[in-house]
Tab-separated table of C-alpha atoms in Angstrom:
chain	number	residue	atom	x	y	z
E	7	MET	CA	64.813	152.530	160.432
E	8	ARG	CA	64.161	152.087	164.135
E	9	PRO	CA	60.691	150.598	163.612
E	10	LEU	CA	62.550	147.713	161.977
E	11	LEU	CA	63.163	146.553	165.509
E	12	LEU	CA	59.564	145.401	165.365
E	13	LEU	CA	60.794	142.727	162.995
E	14	LEU	CA	62.819	141.209	165.812
E	15	PRO	CA	60.195	138.646	166.912
E	16	VAL	CA	59.545	137.628	163.285
E	17	ILE	CA	63.234	137.078	162.636
E	18	MET	CA	63.646	135.187	165.890
E	19	LEU	CA	60.701	132.946	165.041
E	20	ALA	CA	62.059	132.376	161.568
E	21	ALA	CA	65.405	131.454	163.046
E	22	GLU	CA	63.759	128.743	165.133
E	23	THR	CA	62.106	127.291	162.030
E	24	PRO	CA	63.933	124.325	160.512
E	25	ALA	CA	65.623	124.758	157.149
E	26	PRO	CA	62.898	124.872	154.497
E	27	LYS	CA	64.833	122.520	152.254
E	28	LYS	CA	64.701	119.858	154.904
E	29	ALA	CA	61.096	120.510	155.820
E	30	VAL	CA	59.642	120.367	152.309
E	31	SER	CA	61.529	117.354	151.080
E	32	PRO	CA	59.203	114.354	151.396
E	33	VAL	CA	62.153	112.006	151.181
E	34	LYS	CA	63.735	113.621	154.241
E	35	LYS	CA	60.710	112.803	156.338
E	36	THR	CA	61.374	109.098	156.346
E	37	THR	CA	63.618	107.500	158.896
E	38	SER	CA	65.642	105.585	156.372
E	39	THR	CA	64.420	106.112	152.832
E	40	VAL	CA	66.833	103.727	151.192
E	41	ALA	CA	67.488	100.901	153.576
E	42	ALA	CA	71.107	100.015	154.084
E	43	LYS	CA	71.961	96.340	153.844
E	44	ASN	CA	71.235	94.657	157.153
E	45	PHE	CA	74.839	93.942	158.018
E	46	LYS	CA	75.467	97.679	158.037
E	47	GLU	CA	72.960	98.198	160.803
E	48	SER	CA	73.428	97.666	164.492
E	49	GLY	CA	71.286	98.282	167.534
E	50	SER	CA	67.612	97.876	168.233
E	51	PRO	CA	65.287	98.460	165.256
E	52	THR	CA	62.868	100.124	167.700
E	53	ALA	CA	65.470	102.536	169.106
E	54	PRO	CA	64.013	106.067	169.411
E	55	VAL	CA	66.975	107.600	167.599
E	56	SER	CA	68.861	106.451	164.511
E	57	MET	CA	72.287	107.615	163.492
E	58	GLU	CA	73.392	107.096	159.907
E	59	ILE	CA	77.127	107.513	159.438
E	60	TYR	CA	78.557	108.381	156.034
E	61	THR	CA	82.212	107.472	155.857
E	62	ASP	CA	85.060	106.904	153.460
E	63	TYR	CA	87.460	104.207	154.642
E	64	GLN	CA	90.453	106.237	153.471
E	65	CYS	CA	89.403	109.459	155.214
E	66	PRO	CA	91.538	110.156	158.332
E	67	SER	CA	88.709	111.942	160.177
E	68	CYS	CA	86.431	108.940	159.571
E	69	ARG	CA	89.126	106.728	161.038
E	70	ALA	CA	89.385	109.014	164.072
E	71	PHE	CA	85.611	108.899	164.499
E	72	TYR	CA	85.545	105.103	164.325
E	73	MET	CA	88.521	104.552	166.574
E	74	GLU	CA	87.844	107.253	169.176
E	75	VAL	CA	84.092	107.816	169.256
E	76	MET	CA	82.316	104.653	168.112
E	77	PRO	CA	83.550	102.226	170.798
E	78	GLN	CA	82.157	104.464	173.567
E	79	PHE	CA	79.075	105.300	171.529
E	80	ASN	CA	78.276	101.634	170.898
E	81	LYS	CA	78.647	100.843	174.577
E	82	GLU	CA	76.543	103.718	175.834
E	83	PHE	CA	73.849	104.111	173.200
E	84	VAL	CA	73.718	101.146	170.812
E	85	ALA	CA	74.070	98.271	173.274
E	86	THR	CA	71.473	99.897	175.541
E	87	GLY	CA	68.889	100.084	172.745
E	88	LYS	CA	68.795	103.899	172.679
E	89	VAL	CA	70.269	104.402	169.222
E	90	ARG	CA	70.306	102.335	166.049
E	91	VAL	CA	73.382	102.860	163.895
E	92	VAL	CA	73.441	102.565	160.110
E	93	HIS	CA	76.777	102.632	158.298
E	94	ARG	CA	76.768	104.202	154.864
E	95	ASP	CA	79.620	104.053	152.368
E	96	PHE	CA	80.597	107.330	150.792
E	97	PRO	CA	83.961	106.801	149.074
E	98	LEU	CA	85.322	110.154	147.937
E	99	PRO	CA	86.786	110.410	144.420
E	100	MET	CA	90.006	111.930	145.790
E	101	HIS	CA	90.748	108.730	147.723
E	102	GLN	CA	92.234	106.101	145.479
E	103	TYR	CA	91.462	103.050	147.611
E	104	GLY	CA	88.307	104.116	149.451
E	105	ALA	CA	85.892	102.283	147.124
E	106	GLN	CA	87.980	99.095	147.178
E	107	ALA	CA	88.064	99.181	150.971
E	108	ALA	CA	84.267	99.472	150.980
E	109	ARG	CA	84.050	96.412	148.697
E	110	TYR	CA	86.133	94.372	151.168
E	111	ALA	CA	84.033	95.493	154.143
E	112	ASN	CA	80.779	94.726	152.338
E	113	ALA	CA	82.024	91.364	151.056
E	114	ALA	CA	82.890	90.540	154.659
E	115	GLY	CA	79.420	91.757	155.607
E	116	PHE	CA	77.791	89.154	153.349
E	117	LEU	CA	79.716	86.537	155.319
E	118	GLY	CA	78.867	87.977	158.747
E	119	HIS	CA	82.175	89.748	159.469
E	120	TYR	CA	81.226	93.346	158.707
E	121	GLU	CA	82.073	95.003	162.046
E	122	LEU	CA	85.286	93.048	162.406
E	123	VAL	CA	86.554	93.913	158.934
E	124	ALA	CA	85.331	97.522	158.934
E	125	ASN	CA	87.204	98.054	162.208
E	126	GLN	CA	90.332	96.393	160.847
E	127	ILE	CA	90.230	98.500	157.672
E	128	PHE	CA	89.945	101.715	159.667
E	129	LYS	CA	92.574	100.588	162.166
E	130	THR	CA	95.126	99.790	159.465
E	131	GLN	CA	94.265	102.761	157.241
E	132	PRO	CA	97.748	104.347	157.536
E	133	GLU	CA	99.298	101.148	156.118
E	134	TRP	CA	97.010	100.214	153.214
E	135	SER	CA	96.382	103.805	152.123
E	136	GLN	CA	100.053	103.894	151.105
E	137	ASN	CA	99.951	100.917	148.748
E	138	GLY	CA	96.308	99.821	148.421
E	139	ASN	CA	97.008	96.414	149.906
E	140	ILE	CA	93.775	96.068	151.866
E	141	ASP	CA	93.727	92.306	151.362
E	142	VAL	CA	96.723	91.730	153.633
E	143	GLN	CA	95.167	93.695	156.462
E	144	VAL	CA	91.755	92.023	156.194
E	145	ALA	CA	93.357	88.560	156.068
E	146	LYS	CA	94.831	89.187	159.522
E	147	VAL	CA	91.416	89.101	161.204
E	148	VAL	CA	89.247	86.807	159.062
E	149	PRO	CA	89.452	82.969	159.112
E	150	PRO	CA	91.288	81.709	155.961
E	151	GLY	CA	88.222	79.970	154.501
E	152	ASP	CA	86.095	83.083	154.729
E	153	MET	CA	88.974	85.237	153.509
E	154	GLN	CA	89.046	83.173	150.327
E	155	LYS	CA	85.329	83.796	149.827
E	156	ILE	CA	85.818	87.528	150.420
E	157	ARG	CA	88.581	87.573	147.782
E	158	GLU	CA	86.351	85.754	145.313
E	159	LEU	CA	83.501	88.199	145.932
E	160	VAL	CA	85.776	91.208	145.469
E	161	LYS	CA	87.571	89.823	142.409
E	162	SER	CA	84.392	88.643	140.684
E	163	ASN	CA	82.982	92.185	140.856
E	164	ASP	CA	79.857	90.779	142.465
E	165	PRO	CA	77.069	93.260	141.583
E	166	ARG	CA	75.807	93.186	145.175
E	167	LEU	CA	79.014	94.877	146.312
E	168	GLU	CA	78.585	97.694	143.820
E	169	GLU	CA	74.893	97.949	144.581
E	170	THR	CA	75.293	98.470	148.318
E	171	VAL	CA	77.878	101.234	147.782
E	172	LYS	CA	75.896	102.848	144.965
E	173	THR	CA	72.754	102.856	147.109
E	174	ASP	CA	74.558	104.662	149.928
E	175	VAL	CA	76.263	107.137	147.579
E	176	ALA	CA	72.931	107.896	145.862
E	177	MET	CA	71.350	108.483	149.259
E	178	GLY	CA	74.250	110.756	150.229
E	179	ASN	CA	74.131	112.743	147.003
E	180	ASN	CA	70.420	112.958	146.331
E	181	VAL	CA	68.805	112.912	149.733
E	182	ASP	CA	71.312	114.051	152.338
E	183	HIS	CA	73.527	116.184	150.058
E	184	ILE	CA	76.728	115.116	151.746
E	185	ASN	CA	79.724	117.383	151.178
E	186	GLN	CA	82.196	115.928	153.635
E	187	THR	CA	83.001	112.789	155.599
E	188	PRO	CA	82.296	111.780	158.246
E	189	THR	CA	78.743	113.068	158.212
E	190	LEU	CA	76.119	111.944	160.675
E	191	GLU	CA	72.416	111.971	159.957
E	192	ILE	CA	70.688	111.864	163.306
E	193	VAL	CA	67.068	110.848	162.931
E	194	LYS	CA	64.290	111.173	165.479
E	195	ASN	CA	60.566	111.033	164.709
E	196	GLY	CA	61.338	111.282	161.002
E	197	ASN	CA	63.371	114.471	161.333
E	198	ARG	CA	66.884	114.231	159.934
E	199	GLN	CA	69.555	116.483	161.370
E	200	GLN	CA	72.891	116.568	159.630
E	201	ILE	CA	76.172	116.942	161.470
E	202	GLY	CA	79.264	117.159	159.287
E	203	GLY	CA	82.810	116.695	160.522
E	204	MET	CA	84.556	114.923	163.352
E	205	VAL	CA	82.394	115.048	166.480
E	206	GLU	CA	83.925	114.444	169.900
E	207	PHE	CA	82.187	111.794	171.982
E	208	ALA	CA	81.395	114.175	174.868
E	209	LEU	CA	79.592	116.577	172.543
E	210	LEU	CA	77.760	113.834	170.685
E	211	LYS	CA	76.684	112.270	173.966
E	212	ARG	CA	75.300	115.594	175.236
E	213	TYR	CA	73.402	116.091	172.006
E	214	ILE	CA	71.927	112.569	171.880
E	215	ASP	CA	71.018	112.714	175.579
E	216	GLN	CA	69.115	115.958	174.967
E	217	LEU	CA	67.409	114.425	171.953
E	218	LEU	CA	66.381	111.347	173.927
E	219	ALA	CA	65.076	113.487	176.777
E	220	LYS	CA	62.739	115.472	174.482
B	11	MET	CA	75.524	161.580	149.957
B	12	LYS	CA	77.682	160.544	152.893
B	13	ARG	CA	74.573	159.778	154.919
B	14	ILE	CA	73.230	157.491	152.190
B	15	ALA	CA	76.577	155.713	151.924
B	16	LEU	CA	76.617	155.205	155.691
B	17	LEU	CA	73.049	153.907	155.606
B	18	ILE	CA	73.908	151.387	152.896
B	19	ALA	CA	77.059	150.289	154.733
B	20	ARG	CA	75.098	149.963	157.972
B	21	ILE	CA	72.397	147.830	156.325
B	22	ALA	CA	75.054	145.636	154.700
B	23	LEU	CA	76.864	145.141	158.031
B	24	ALA	CA	73.593	144.370	159.807
B	25	ALA	CA	72.623	141.910	157.067
B	26	ILE	CA	75.935	140.079	157.476
B	27	PHE	CA	75.412	139.562	161.200
B	28	ILE	CA	71.734	138.656	160.846
B	29	ALA	CA	72.536	136.139	158.088
B	30	ALA	CA	75.430	134.652	160.086
B	31	GLY	CA	73.242	134.170	163.158
B	32	TYR	CA	70.197	132.963	161.267
B	33	LEU	CA	72.084	130.365	159.199
B	34	LYS	CA	73.648	128.905	162.329
B	35	LEU	CA	70.352	128.812	164.180
B	36	ARG	CA	68.797	126.778	161.364
B	37	GLU	CA	71.284	123.981	162.066
B	38	PRO	CA	71.472	121.895	165.255
B	39	TRP	CA	73.769	123.484	167.869
B	40	LEU	CA	76.027	120.438	167.603
B	41	GLN	CA	77.014	121.406	164.055
B	42	PHE	CA	78.342	124.806	165.103
B	43	ALA	CA	79.984	123.240	168.167
B	44	VAL	CA	81.832	120.866	165.802
B	45	SER	CA	82.940	123.861	163.704
B	46	ILE	CA	84.233	125.686	166.797
B	47	SER	CA	86.024	122.555	167.996
B	48	THR	CA	88.051	122.360	164.773
B	49	PHE	CA	89.860	125.565	165.790
B	50	LYS	CA	91.174	123.801	168.934
B	51	LEU	CA	91.042	127.035	170.927
B	52	VAL	CA	88.440	126.430	173.600
B	53	PRO	CA	87.896	123.652	176.144
B	54	SER	CA	85.253	121.026	175.344
B	55	ASP	CA	82.973	122.272	178.107
B	56	TRP	CA	82.673	125.661	176.442
B	57	LEU	CA	81.616	124.341	173.054
B	58	GLU	CA	77.919	123.843	173.734
B	59	PRO	CA	77.370	127.208	175.506
B	60	MET	CA	79.305	129.002	172.764
B	61	ALA	CA	77.421	127.208	169.996
B	62	ARG	CA	74.128	128.162	171.607
B	63	ILE	CA	74.974	131.795	172.469
B	64	ILE	CA	77.048	133.091	169.528
B	65	PRO	CA	74.324	132.789	166.842
B	66	TRP	CA	71.795	134.663	169.014
B	67	ALA	CA	74.409	137.317	169.828
B	68	GLU	CA	75.139	137.758	166.108
B	69	LEU	CA	71.448	138.062	165.357
B	70	ALA	CA	70.911	140.589	168.156
B	71	LEU	CA	73.946	142.624	167.089
B	72	GLY	CA	72.727	142.696	163.494
B	73	ILE	CA	69.311	143.934	164.578
B	74	ALA	CA	70.879	146.551	166.852
B	75	ILE	CA	73.032	147.868	163.977
B	76	LEU	CA	70.033	147.893	161.673
B	77	SER	CA	68.005	149.897	164.195
B	78	GLY	CA	70.648	152.642	164.308
B	79	ILE	CA	70.290	153.019	168.078
B	80	ALA	CA	73.702	153.727	169.667
B	81	LEU	CA	75.154	152.809	166.276
B	82	ARG	CA	78.730	153.793	167.063
B	83	TRP	CA	78.904	151.445	170.039
B	84	PHE	CA	77.289	148.475	168.308
B	85	ALA	CA	79.438	149.071	165.221
B	86	LEU	CA	82.470	149.147	167.491
B	87	ILE	CA	81.442	145.810	169.045
B	88	ALA	CA	80.991	144.375	165.515
B	89	THR	CA	84.459	145.616	164.534
B	90	LEU	CA	86.064	144.089	167.625
B	91	LEU	CA	84.252	140.782	167.043
B	92	LEU	CA	85.242	140.654	163.378
B	93	THR	CA	88.846	141.484	164.332
B	94	LEU	CA	88.800	138.547	166.731
B	95	PHE	CA	87.264	136.191	164.129
B	96	PHE	CA	89.772	137.363	161.535
B	97	ALA	CA	92.706	136.816	163.886
B	98	VAL	CA	91.469	133.296	164.686
B	99	LEU	CA	91.052	132.476	160.983
B	100	ILE	CA	94.507	133.842	160.120
B	101	ARG	CA	96.064	131.799	162.914
B	102	SER	CA	94.332	128.598	161.781
B	103	TYR	CA	95.266	129.189	158.159
B	104	ALA	CA	98.884	129.952	159.048
B	105	LEU	CA	99.080	126.740	161.086
B	106	GLY	CA	97.632	124.784	158.153
B	107	MET	CA	94.742	123.555	160.285
B	108	GLN	CA	91.859	121.758	158.587
B	109	VAL	CA	89.018	123.836	159.966
B	110	ASP	CA	85.389	124.182	159.089
B	111	CYS	CA	84.885	127.919	159.498
B	112	GLY	CA	81.140	127.571	160.137
B	113	CYS	CA	80.805	131.373	159.829
B	114	PHE	CA	77.747	131.154	157.594
B	115	GLY	CA	76.689	127.581	158.271
B	116	PRO	CA	78.447	124.215	157.981
B	117	GLY	CA	80.831	122.973	155.302
B	118	GLU	CA	82.790	126.189	154.746
B	119	VAL	CA	86.407	125.377	154.130
B	120	LEU	CA	88.966	127.939	155.276
B	121	GLY	CA	91.002	129.281	152.381
B	122	PRO	CA	92.141	132.550	150.776
B	123	LYS	CA	88.603	133.259	149.521
B	124	ARG	CA	87.130	132.998	153.028
B	125	LEU	CA	89.937	135.155	154.440
B	126	ALA	CA	89.344	137.821	151.779
B	127	GLU	CA	85.615	137.829	152.579
B	128	GLU	CA	86.377	138.175	156.284
B	129	ALA	CA	88.796	141.053	155.592
B	130	ALA	CA	86.158	142.812	153.510
B	131	MET	CA	83.607	142.448	156.308
B	132	LEU	CA	86.110	143.827	158.799
B	133	ALA	CA	86.815	146.805	156.534
B	134	LEU	CA	83.085	147.456	156.214
B	135	ALA	CA	82.614	147.345	159.998
B	136	LEU	CA	85.558	149.717	160.427
B	137	VAL	CA	84.091	152.185	157.916
B	138	VAL	CA	80.693	152.109	159.646
B	139	THR	CA	82.298	152.578	163.079
B	140	VAL	CA	84.449	155.541	162.016
B	141	ALA	CA	81.560	157.157	160.160
B	142	ALA	CA	79.187	156.617	163.095
B	143	PHE	CA	81.655	158.192	165.556
B	144	ARG	CA	82.217	161.151	163.210
B	145	THR	CA	78.483	161.666	162.728
B	146	ALA	CA	77.867	161.496	166.480
B	147	SER	CA	80.687	163.984	167.106
B	148	ALA	CA	79.393	166.377	164.416
B	149	ASN	CA	75.873	166.150	165.831
B	150	ALA	CA	77.164	166.914	169.331
B	151	THR	CA	79.071	169.981	168.062
B	152	ARG	CA	75.973	171.196	166.212
B	153	ARG	CA	73.851	170.771	169.343
B	154	ARG	CA	76.391	172.722	171.416
B	155	ARG	CA	76.354	175.560	168.857
B	156	PHE	CA	72.575	175.846	168.929
B	157	ALA	CA	72.379	175.555	172.703
């Protein structure tokens, strides 16, 4: 049995090798296989690192990530052109109003208010998740004229709203195999690295800094 | 018969530690750091060093157990480690914390099934440790007799 120790270097090398599933998948090699709608993207298109964020508007950890991590992250990495951020909708079936919240955010996105409304939806999550009244919360931050257009888009079941969510969900299910929210897909040189769960800013910063330094 | 049973138990215990280390090393260190952070037991500054060191330590311990060199001591270390992990999991479960165990990679939700698996691993480590100490003691007695 002792000669098995000779296997040590092989095992160590194997451990350093990326997951085969990720390496063999041709889809995984691309930076962003299915492009998110433009309003869901922020930061420089030429940024060396991309971070795709899968969230459900009704998920408390996603709210915590948006409220506690994203403001600092945007300031330090997105505004400085180091990281491009792509938001991806991943409403979970267990959340009754998650998909509707995504429709409101995306409708606002078509009118140029995506960040504003997405932030408001996350901020007021404890209120609307009780009764599903997302409309009231969104109306507090959007000009009345645009709010009317958002309502019309949501009520008319505009196919574009469904399409943008479906595209993200398909990407999450078929390409990234998401099993929790929030999940980050951090992409550099075509390599996607998945981080599931609520990440503290200090940790995320250390990780991205190391990635940028490579 | 006892020797074969011990050999099988030893290989199983080694495989558990090697698999645990290997599966974590396949993921970015940040993923395991996130899993550790969900337990809310260690300061933020410790997360990265722990996430980088623990998987290698698990891998090394698994290989050491597999080799059979100083088995009783490495099995004892494995038992103490598994006792610590089990205590941490029990505490988190009792407090109703939403933790991602991360024991064998990301996305493992802590529940009765995970606790039962952990208890079984601890029992296995205990069996290997006791058997290894007994074997070492019996070997020492035999050596003294022949000396």
